[in-house]
CSV table of C-alpha atoms and ligand atoms in Angstrom, one decimal:
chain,number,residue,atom,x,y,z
A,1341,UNK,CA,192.8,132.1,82.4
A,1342,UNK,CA,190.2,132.5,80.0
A,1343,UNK,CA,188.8,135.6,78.8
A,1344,UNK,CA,185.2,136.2,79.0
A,1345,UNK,CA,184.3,137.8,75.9
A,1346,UNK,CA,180.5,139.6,76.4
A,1347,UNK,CA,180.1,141.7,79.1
A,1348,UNK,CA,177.3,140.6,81.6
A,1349,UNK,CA,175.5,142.2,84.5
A,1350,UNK,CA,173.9,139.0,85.3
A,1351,UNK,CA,176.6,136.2,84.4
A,1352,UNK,CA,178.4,134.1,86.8
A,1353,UNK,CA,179.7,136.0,89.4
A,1354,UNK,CA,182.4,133.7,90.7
A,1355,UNK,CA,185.2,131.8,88.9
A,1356,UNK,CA,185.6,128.3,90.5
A,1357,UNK,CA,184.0,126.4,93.0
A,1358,UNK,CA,182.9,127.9,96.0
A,1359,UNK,CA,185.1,127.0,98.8
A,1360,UNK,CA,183.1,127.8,101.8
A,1361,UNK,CA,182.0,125.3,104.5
A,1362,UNK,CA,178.6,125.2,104.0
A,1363,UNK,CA,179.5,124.7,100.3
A,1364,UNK,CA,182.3,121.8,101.7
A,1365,UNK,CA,179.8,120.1,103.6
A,1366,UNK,CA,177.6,119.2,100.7
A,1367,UNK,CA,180.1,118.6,98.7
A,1368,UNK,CA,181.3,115.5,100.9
A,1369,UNK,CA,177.8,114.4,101.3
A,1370,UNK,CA,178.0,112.5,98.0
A,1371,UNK,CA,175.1,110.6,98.5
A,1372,UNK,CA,171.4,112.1,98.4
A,1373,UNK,CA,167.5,111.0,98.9
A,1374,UNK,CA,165.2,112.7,96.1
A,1375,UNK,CA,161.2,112.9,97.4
A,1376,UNK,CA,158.8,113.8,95.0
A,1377,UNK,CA,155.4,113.6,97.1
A,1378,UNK,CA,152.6,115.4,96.0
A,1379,UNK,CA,148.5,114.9,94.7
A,1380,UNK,CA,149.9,113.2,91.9
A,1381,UNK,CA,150.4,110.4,94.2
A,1382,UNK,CA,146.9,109.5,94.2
A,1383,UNK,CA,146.0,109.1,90.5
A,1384,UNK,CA,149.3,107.3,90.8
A,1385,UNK,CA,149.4,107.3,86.6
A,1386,UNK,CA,146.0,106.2,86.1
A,1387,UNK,CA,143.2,107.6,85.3
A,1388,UNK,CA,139.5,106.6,84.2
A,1389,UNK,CA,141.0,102.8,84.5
A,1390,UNK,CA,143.8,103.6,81.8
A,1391,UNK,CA,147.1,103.4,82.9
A,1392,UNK,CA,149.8,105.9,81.2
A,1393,UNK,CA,153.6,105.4,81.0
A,1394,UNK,CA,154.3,108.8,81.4
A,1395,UNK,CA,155.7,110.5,84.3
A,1396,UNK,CA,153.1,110.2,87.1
A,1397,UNK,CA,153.8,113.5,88.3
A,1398,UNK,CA,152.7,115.1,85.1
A,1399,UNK,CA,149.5,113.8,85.0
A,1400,UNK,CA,147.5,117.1,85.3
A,1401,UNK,CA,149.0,118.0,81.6
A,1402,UNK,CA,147.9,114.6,80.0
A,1403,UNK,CA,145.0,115.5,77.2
A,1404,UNK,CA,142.7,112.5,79.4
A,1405,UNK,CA,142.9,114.2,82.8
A,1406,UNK,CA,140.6,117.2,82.5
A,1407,UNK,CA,142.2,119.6,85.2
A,1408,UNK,CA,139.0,120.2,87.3
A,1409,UNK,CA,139.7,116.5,88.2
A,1410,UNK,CA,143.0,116.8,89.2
A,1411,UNK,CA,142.3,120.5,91.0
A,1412,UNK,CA,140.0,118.5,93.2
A,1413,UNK,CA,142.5,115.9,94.6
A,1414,UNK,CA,143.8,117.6,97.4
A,1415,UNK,CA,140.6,116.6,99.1
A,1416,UNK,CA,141.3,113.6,99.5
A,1417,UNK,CA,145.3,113.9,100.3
A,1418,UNK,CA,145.6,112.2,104.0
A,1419,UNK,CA,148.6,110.7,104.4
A,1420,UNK,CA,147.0,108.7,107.4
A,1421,UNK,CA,150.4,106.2,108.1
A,1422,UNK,CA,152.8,109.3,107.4
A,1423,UNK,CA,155.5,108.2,109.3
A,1424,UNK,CA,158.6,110.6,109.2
A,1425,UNK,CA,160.6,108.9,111.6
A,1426,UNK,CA,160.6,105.8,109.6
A,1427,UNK,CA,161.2,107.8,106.6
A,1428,UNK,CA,164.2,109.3,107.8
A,1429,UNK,CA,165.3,105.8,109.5
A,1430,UNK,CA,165.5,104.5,106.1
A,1431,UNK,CA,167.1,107.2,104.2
A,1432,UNK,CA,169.8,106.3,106.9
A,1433,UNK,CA,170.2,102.7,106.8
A,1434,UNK,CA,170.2,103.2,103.3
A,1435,UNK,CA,173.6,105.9,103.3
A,1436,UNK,CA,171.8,109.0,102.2
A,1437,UNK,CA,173.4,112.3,104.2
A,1438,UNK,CA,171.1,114.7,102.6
A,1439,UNK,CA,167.3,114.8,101.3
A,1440,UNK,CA,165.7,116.7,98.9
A,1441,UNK,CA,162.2,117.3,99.4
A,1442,UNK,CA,159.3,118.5,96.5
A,1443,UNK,CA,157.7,121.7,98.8
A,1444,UNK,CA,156.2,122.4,95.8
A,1445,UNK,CA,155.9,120.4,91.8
A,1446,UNK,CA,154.5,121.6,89.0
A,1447,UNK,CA,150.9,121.2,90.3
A,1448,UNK,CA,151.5,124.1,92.4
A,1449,UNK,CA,150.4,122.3,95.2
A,1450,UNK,CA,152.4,122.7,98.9
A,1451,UNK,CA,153.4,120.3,101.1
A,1452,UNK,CA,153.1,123.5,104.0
A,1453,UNK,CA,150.3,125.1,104.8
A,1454,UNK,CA,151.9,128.1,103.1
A,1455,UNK,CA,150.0,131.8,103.9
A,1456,UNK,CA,150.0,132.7,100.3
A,1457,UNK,CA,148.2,130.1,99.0
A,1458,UNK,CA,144.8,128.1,99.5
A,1459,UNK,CA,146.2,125.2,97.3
A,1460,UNK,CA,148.3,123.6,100.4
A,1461,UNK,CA,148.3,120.8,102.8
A,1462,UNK,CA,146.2,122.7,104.8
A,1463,UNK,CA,143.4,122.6,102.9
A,1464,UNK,CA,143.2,118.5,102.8
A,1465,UNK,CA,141.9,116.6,105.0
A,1466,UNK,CA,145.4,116.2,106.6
A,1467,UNK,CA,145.3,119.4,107.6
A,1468,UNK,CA,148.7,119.6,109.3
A,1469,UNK,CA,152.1,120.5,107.9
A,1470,UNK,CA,154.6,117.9,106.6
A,1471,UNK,CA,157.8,119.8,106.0
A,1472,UNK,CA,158.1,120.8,109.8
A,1473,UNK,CA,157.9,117.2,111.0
A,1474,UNK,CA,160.0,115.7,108.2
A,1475,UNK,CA,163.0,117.7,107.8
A,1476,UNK,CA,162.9,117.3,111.7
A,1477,UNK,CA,162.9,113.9,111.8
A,1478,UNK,CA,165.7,114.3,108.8
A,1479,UNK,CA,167.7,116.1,111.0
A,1480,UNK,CA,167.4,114.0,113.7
A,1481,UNK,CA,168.7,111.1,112.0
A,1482,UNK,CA,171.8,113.7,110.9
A,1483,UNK,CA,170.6,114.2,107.3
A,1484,UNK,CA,170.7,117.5,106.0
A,1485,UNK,CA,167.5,118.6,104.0
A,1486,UNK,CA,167.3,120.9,100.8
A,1487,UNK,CA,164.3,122.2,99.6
A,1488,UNK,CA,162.9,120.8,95.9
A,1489,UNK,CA,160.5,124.0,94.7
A,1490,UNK,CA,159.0,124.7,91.0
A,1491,UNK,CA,158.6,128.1,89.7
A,1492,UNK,CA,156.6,126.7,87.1
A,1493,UNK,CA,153.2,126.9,89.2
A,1494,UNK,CA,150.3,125.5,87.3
A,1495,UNK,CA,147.7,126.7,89.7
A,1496,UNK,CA,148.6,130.2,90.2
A,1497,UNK,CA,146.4,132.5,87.9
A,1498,UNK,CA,149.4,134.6,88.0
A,1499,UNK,CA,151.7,131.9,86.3
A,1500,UNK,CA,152.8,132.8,81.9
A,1501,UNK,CA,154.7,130.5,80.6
A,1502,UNK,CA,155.1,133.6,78.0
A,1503,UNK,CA,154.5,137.2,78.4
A,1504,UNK,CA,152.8,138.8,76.1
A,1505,UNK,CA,151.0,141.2,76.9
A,1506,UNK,CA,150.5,144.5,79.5
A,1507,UNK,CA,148.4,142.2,81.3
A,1508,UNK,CA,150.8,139.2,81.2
A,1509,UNK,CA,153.3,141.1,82.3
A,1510,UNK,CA,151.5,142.9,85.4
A,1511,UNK,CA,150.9,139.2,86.1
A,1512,UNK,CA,154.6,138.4,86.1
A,1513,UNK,CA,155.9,140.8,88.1
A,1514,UNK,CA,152.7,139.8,90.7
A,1515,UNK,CA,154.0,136.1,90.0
A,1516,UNK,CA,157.6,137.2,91.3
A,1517,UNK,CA,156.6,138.6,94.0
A,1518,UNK,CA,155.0,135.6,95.1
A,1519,UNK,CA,157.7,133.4,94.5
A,1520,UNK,CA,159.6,135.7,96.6
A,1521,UNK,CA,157.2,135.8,99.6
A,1522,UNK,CA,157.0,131.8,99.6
A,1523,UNK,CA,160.9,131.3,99.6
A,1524,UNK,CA,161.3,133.8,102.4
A,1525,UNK,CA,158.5,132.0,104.1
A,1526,UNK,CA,160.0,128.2,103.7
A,1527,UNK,CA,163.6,129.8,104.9
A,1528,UNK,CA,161.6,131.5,107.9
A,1529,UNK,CA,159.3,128.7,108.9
A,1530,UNK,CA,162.6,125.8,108.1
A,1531,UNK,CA,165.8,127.8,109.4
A,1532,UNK,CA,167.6,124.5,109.4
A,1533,UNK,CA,167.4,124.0,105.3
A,1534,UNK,CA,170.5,123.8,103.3
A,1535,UNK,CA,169.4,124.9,99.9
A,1536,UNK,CA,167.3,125.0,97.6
A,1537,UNK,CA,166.9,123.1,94.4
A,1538,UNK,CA,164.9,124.8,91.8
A,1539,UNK,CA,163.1,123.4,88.9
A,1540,UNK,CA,160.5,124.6,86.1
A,1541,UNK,CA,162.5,127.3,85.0
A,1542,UNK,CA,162.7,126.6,81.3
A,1543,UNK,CA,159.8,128.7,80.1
A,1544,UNK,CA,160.4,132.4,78.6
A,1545,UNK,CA,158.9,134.2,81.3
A,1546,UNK,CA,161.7,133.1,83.1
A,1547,UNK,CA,164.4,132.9,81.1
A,1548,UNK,CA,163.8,136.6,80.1
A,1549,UNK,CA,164.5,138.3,83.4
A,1550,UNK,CA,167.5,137.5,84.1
A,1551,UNK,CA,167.9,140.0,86.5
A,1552,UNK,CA,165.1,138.8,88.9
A,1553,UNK,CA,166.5,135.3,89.1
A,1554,UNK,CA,169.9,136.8,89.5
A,1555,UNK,CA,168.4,139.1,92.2
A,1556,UNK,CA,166.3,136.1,94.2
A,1557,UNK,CA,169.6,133.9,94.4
A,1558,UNK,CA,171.4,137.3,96.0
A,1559,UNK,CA,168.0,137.9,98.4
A,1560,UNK,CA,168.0,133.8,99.6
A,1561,UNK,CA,171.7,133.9,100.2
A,1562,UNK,CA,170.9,137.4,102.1
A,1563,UNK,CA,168.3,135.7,104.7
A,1564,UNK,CA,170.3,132.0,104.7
A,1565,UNK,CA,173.8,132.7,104.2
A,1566,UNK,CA,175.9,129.5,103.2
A,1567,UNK,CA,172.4,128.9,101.2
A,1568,UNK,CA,173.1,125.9,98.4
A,1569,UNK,CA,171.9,126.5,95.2
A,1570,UNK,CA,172.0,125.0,91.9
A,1571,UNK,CA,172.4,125.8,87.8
A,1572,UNK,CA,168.9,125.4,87.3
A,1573,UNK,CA,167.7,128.6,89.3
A,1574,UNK,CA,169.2,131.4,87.3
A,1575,UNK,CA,169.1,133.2,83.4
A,1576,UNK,CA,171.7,135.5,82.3
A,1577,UNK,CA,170.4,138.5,80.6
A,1578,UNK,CA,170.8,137.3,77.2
A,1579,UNK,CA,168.3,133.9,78.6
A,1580,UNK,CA,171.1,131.7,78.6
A,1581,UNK,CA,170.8,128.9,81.4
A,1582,UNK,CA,173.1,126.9,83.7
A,1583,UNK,CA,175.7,128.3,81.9
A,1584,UNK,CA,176.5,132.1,80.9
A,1585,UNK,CA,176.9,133.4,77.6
A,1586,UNK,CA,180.7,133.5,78.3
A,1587,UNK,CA,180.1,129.4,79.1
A,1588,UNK,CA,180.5,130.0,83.0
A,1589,UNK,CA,178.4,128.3,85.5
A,1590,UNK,CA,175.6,130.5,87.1
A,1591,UNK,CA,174.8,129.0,90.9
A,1592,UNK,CA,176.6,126.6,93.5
A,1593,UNK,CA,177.4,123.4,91.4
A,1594,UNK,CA,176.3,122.2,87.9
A,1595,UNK,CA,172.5,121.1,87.9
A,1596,UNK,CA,171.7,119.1,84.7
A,1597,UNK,CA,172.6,116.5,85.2
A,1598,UNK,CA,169.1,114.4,85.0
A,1599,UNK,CA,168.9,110.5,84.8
A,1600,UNK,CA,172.2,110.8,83.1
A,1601,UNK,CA,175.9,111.1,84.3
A,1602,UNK,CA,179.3,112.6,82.7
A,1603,UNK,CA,181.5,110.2,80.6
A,1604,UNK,CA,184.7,111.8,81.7
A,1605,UNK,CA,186.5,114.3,84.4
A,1606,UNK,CA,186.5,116.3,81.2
A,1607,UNK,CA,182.7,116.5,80.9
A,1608,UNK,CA,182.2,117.9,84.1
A,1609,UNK,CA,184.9,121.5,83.6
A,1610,UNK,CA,186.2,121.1,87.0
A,1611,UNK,CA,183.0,122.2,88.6
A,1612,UNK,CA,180.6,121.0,91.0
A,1613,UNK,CA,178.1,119.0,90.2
A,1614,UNK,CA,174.7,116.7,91.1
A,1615,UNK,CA,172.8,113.6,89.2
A,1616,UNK,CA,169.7,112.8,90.3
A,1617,UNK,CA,168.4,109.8,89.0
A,1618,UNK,CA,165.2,107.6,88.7
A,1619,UNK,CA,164.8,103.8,89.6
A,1620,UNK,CA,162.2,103.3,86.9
A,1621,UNK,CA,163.2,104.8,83.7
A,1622,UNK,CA,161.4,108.4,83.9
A,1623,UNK,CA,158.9,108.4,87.0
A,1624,UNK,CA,159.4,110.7,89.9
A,1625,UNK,CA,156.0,110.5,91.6
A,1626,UNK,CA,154.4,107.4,92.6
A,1627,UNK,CA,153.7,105.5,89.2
A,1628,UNK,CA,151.0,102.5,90.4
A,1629,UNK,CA,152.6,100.5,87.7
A,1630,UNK,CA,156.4,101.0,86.7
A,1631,UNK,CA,157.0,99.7,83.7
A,1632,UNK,CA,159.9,98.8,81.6
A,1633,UNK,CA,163.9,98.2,83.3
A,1634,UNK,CA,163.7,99.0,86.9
A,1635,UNK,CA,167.2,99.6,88.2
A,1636,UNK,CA,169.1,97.1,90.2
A,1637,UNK,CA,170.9,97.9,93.5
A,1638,UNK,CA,174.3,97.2,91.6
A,1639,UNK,CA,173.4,99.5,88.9
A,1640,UNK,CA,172.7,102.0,91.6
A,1641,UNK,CA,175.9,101.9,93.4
A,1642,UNK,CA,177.6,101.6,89.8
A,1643,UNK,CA,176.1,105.4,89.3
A,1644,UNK,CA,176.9,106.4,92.9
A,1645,UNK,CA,180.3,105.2,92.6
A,1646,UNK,CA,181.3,106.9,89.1
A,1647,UNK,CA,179.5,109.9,89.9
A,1648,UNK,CA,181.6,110.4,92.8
A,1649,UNK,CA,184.7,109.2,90.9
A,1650,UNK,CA,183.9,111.6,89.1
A,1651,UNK,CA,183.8,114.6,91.6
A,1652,UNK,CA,179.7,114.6,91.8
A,1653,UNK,CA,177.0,114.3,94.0
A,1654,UNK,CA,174.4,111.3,93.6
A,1655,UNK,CA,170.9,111.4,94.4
A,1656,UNK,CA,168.6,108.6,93.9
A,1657,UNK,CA,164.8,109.6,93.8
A,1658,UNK,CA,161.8,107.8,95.5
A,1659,UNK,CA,157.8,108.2,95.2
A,1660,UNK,CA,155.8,107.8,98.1
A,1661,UNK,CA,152.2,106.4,98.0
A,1662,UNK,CA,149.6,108.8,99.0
A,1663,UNK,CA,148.9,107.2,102.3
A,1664,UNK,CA,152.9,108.1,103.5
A,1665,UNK,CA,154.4,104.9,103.0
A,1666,UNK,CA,156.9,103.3,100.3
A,1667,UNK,CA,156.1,101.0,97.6
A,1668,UNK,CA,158.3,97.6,98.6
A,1669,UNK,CA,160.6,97.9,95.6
A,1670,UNK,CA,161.9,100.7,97.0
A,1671,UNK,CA,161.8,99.8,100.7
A,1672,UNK,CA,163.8,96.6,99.1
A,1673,UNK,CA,166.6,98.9,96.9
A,1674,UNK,CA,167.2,101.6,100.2
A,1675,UNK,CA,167.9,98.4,101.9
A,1676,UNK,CA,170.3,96.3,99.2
A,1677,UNK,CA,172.3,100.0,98.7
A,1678,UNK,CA,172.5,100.0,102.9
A,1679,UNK,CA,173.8,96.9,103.0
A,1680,UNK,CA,176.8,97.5,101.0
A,1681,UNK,CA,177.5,101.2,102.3
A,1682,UNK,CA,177.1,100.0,105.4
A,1683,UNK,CA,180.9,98.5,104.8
A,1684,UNK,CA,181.8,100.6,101.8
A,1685,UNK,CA,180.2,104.3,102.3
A,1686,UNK,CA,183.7,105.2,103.2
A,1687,UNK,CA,184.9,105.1,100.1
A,1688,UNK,CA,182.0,107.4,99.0
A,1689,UNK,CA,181.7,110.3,101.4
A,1690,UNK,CA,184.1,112.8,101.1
A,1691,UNK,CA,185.1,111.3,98.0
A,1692,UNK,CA,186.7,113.1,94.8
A,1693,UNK,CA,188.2,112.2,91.6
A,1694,UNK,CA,191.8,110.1,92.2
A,1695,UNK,CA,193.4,111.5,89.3
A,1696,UNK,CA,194.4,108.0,88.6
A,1697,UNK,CA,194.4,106.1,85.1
A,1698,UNK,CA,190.8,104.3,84.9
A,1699,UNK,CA,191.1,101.2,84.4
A,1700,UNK,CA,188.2,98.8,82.9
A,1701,UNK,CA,187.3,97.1,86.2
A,1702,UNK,CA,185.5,99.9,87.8
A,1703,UNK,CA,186.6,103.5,89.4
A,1704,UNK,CA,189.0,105.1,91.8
A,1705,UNK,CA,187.8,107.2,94.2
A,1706,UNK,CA,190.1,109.5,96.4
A,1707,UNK,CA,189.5,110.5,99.7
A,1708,UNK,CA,189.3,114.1,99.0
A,1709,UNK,CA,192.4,115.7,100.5
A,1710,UNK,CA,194.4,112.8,101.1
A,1711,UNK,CA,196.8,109.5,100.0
A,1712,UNK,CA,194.4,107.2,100.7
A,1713,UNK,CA,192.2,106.2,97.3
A,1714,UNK,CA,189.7,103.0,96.9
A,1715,UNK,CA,189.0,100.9,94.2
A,1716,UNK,CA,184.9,100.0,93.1
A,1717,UNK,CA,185.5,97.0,91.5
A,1718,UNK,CA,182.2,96.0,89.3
A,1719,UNK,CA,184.1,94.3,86.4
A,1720,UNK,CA,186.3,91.4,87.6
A,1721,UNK,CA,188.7,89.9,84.6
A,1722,UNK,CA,188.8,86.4,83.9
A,1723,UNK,CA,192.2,86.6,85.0
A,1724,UNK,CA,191.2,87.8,88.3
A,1725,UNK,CA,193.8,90.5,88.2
A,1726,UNK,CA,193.2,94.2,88.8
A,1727,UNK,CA,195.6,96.3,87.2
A,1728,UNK,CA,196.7,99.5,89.1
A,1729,UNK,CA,198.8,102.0,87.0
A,1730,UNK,CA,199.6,104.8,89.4
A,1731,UNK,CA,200.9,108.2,88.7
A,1732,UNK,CA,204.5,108.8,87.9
A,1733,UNK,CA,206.7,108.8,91.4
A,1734,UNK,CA,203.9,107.9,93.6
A,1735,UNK,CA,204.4,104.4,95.8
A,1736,UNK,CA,201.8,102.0,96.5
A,1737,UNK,CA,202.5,101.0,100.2
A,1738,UNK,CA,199.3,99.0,101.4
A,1739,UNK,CA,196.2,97.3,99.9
A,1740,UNK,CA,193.2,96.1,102.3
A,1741,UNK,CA,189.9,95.2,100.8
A,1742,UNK,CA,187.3,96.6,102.5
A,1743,UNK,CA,185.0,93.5,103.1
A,1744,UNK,CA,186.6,91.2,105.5
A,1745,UNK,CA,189.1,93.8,106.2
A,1746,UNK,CA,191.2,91.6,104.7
A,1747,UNK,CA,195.1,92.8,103.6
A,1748,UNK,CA,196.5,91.9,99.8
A,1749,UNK,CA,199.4,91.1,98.7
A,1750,UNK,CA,200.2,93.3,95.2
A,1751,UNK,CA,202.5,91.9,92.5
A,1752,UNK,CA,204.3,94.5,91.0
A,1753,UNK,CA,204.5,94.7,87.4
A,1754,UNK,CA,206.9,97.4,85.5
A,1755,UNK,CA,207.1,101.1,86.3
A,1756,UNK,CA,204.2,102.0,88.1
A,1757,UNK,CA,202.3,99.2,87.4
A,1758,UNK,CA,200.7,96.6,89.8
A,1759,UNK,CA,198.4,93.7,89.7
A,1760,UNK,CA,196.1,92.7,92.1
A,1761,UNK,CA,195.0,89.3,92.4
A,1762,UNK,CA,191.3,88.4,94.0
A,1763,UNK,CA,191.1,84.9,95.0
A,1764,UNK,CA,187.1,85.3,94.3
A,1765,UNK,CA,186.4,86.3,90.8
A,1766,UNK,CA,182.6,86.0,91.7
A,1767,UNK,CA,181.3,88.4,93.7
A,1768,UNK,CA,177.3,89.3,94.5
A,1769,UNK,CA,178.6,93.2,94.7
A,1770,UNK,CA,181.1,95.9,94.0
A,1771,UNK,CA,184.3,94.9,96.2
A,1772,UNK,CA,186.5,97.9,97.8
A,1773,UNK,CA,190.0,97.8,97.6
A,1774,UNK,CA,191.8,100.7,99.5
A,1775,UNK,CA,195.1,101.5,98.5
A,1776,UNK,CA,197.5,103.7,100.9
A,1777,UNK,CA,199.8,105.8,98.4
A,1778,UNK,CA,203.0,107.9,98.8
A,1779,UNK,CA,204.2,111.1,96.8
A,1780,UNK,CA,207.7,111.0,96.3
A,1781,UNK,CA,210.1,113.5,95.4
B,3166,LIG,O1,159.4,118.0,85.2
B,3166,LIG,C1,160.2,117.7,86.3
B,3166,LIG,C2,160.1,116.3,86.7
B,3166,LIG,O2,158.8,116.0,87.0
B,3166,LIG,C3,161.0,116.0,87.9
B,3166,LIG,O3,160.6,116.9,89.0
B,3166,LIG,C4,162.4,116.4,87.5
B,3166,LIG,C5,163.4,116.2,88.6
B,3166,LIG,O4,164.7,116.6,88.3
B,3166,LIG,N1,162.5,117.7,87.1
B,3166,LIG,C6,161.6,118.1,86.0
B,3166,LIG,C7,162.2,117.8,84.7
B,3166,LIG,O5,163.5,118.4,84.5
């Protein structure tokens, strides 16, 4: 094992992956709903009849949107055909086992009427709370729900991106304390949460005190034991992030993964690990107009697939409209990735890397624990034939595709080597190929 070379007080504190249920479970999730819902919703990337391509959700910093403006949305936030039910119904039909929901972005705003803040859901015209009824209609439909929260707040007077100062430090520590209080409060007022995801963490203020972050992560898992918690929360005390100064991962499973996935098995150190990714290039809140490539259903999966190939988690963000309901592109793309897991999730839950030789036509994906391993197949040869190398004194004793149910014949090659023939090079989506395997001596 590696030596760690600079001593810490507020580095990793485990080696490895954390083998725990609660830890287990969301690990064989695999497949996750991203939410970001908030005021931004409304200006929905416009504003004074211009339309800007940058993230909607960030509209408060734009030069063009004075912040009075923006400050004075939450008036007219009422999400009058809310509709968590159908929310959740869709997030099933669709494959996602766990949800990740924006209690809080950047604007500072909360989506519970939380008791130490005016700037909350209570204040709009809504008036009610939408956590509470949409992490139980979440539940209901057997999907856990994790908690999406900022630290960068840009509503709090409290909130330095740098401190430096007496006073902007006296504002800090009052900032932390906040932070505290509204983390205890979601965890007291949503007892059924899973974790947290953290985000907004990159300024100095933060990255400086490595010891509160390092103390907060110890406090949630203190009133939520089995808590999940990603890279992005903590600092060590030299301001390092998602990674210790010795290079060891801080938190639950590797959190940078953003609208980008690993190459390799190698990229990804053995740990655990999350993407979350965009349909539209870079919006997270609802955009009125997407522009440029909007990702297909296959080029979805193709991510789902190799992330979980690849021993990662996979979650696929969507913006709601301000009135509660989804723009049709997205109703359309939960129901085209449904479809297909529908027949194929199996391969995806509970999946891990095969340890197999990848091969061009797709990715291997073992069912963690076991002999049994599927093929994605997104690339089909000309020839038709899928090679299959496996590893040295392993047998290959059945192959089923998954569609049809249908069992293949393979033709064995050399060594360890197989093909397998498709009668249909032309397929509309990934085919599944399950291959039962057997150690030998
Ligand atoms: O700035 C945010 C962004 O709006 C969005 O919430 C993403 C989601 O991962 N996180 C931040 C950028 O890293």
């Amino acid at each position: 094992p590696r030596q760690d070379t600079i001593a810490l007080k507020h580095g990793a504190h485990r080696i490895g992956n954390r083998t725990d249920a609660d830890m287990a479970r969301w690990r064989s999730l695999r497949f996750g709903q991203f939410i970001h819902w908030g005021l931004y919703a409304i200006p929905a990337g416009e504003w004074n009849g211009k339309t800007y391509n940058g993230a909607a959700e960030w509209i408060r910093s734009w030069k063009e949107m004075p912040h009075e403006a923006y400050d004075q949305l939450y008036k007219q936030f009422n999400p009058v055909n809310f509709n968590p039910q159908q929310w959740a119904a869709q997030a099933k039909a669709m494959g996602a086992k766990y949800m990740i929901i924006t209690t809080k972005h950047h604007d500072g705003f909360c989506l519970w009427p939380s008791k130490y803040s005016k700037y909350t859901i209570a204040a709009s015209p809504w008036k009610k709370d939408l956590l509470g009824p949409m992490i139980d209609a979440y539940n209901k439909a057997g999907i856990d729900v994790h908690l999406y929260f900022s630290i960068i707040d840009w509503n709090h007077p409290d909130y330095r991106a740098s401190l430096k100062n007496a006073a902007d430090s006296a504002a800090g520590k009052r900032f932390q304390v906040f932070v505290k209080n509204q983390l205890a409060e979601l965890l007291q007022r949503y007892p059924t949460v899973k974790g947290f995801w953290f985000d907004g963490t990159w300024d100095d203020s933060w990255k400086n005190d490595g010891a509160f972050s390092d103390e907060l992560e110890q406090y949630l898992q203190s009133l939520h034991p089995g808590l999940v918690m990603g890279s992005r929360l903590r600092a060590d005390e030299k301001g390092a992030r998602h990674f210790d100064s010795n290079g060891r991962l801080m938190g639950d499973y590797e959190q940078g993964w953003e609208r980008k996935l690993p190459a390799t098995i190698a990229d990804v150190h053995g740990n655990d690990w999350e993407a979350v990714m965009t349909v539209p290039e870079n919006q997270w809140g609802y955009h009125a107009k997407w522009m440029g490539h909007v990702k297909t259903v296959n080029e979805i999966l193709e991510m789902l697939v190799k992330s979980v190939s690849l021993n990662g988690n996979f979650v696929l963000n969507f913006g709601p409209k301000a009135d509660g309901t989804y723009r049709t592109e997205e109703q359309q793309l939960a129901a085209g990735i449904g479809e297909w897991m529908k027949v194929n999730g199996v391969a995806v839950y509970d999946g891990a890397y095969a340890g197999f030789e990848k091969q061009d036509w797709g990715y291997y994906i073992r069912k963690a624990g076991t002999d049994s391993v599927y093929m994605v197949v997104f690339n089909i040869p000309v020839s038709g034939s899928l090679r299959v190398k496996l590893p040295a004194r392993t047998a290959l004793t059945g192959v089923t595709m998954l569609q049809g149910n249908t069992a293949l014949t393979p033709e064995w090659v050399g060594r360890n080597e197989y093909f397998i023939h498709l009668q249909n090079r032309q397929t509309a989506s990934p085919v599944v190929i399950l291959l039962k395997t057997e150690k030998g001596e």
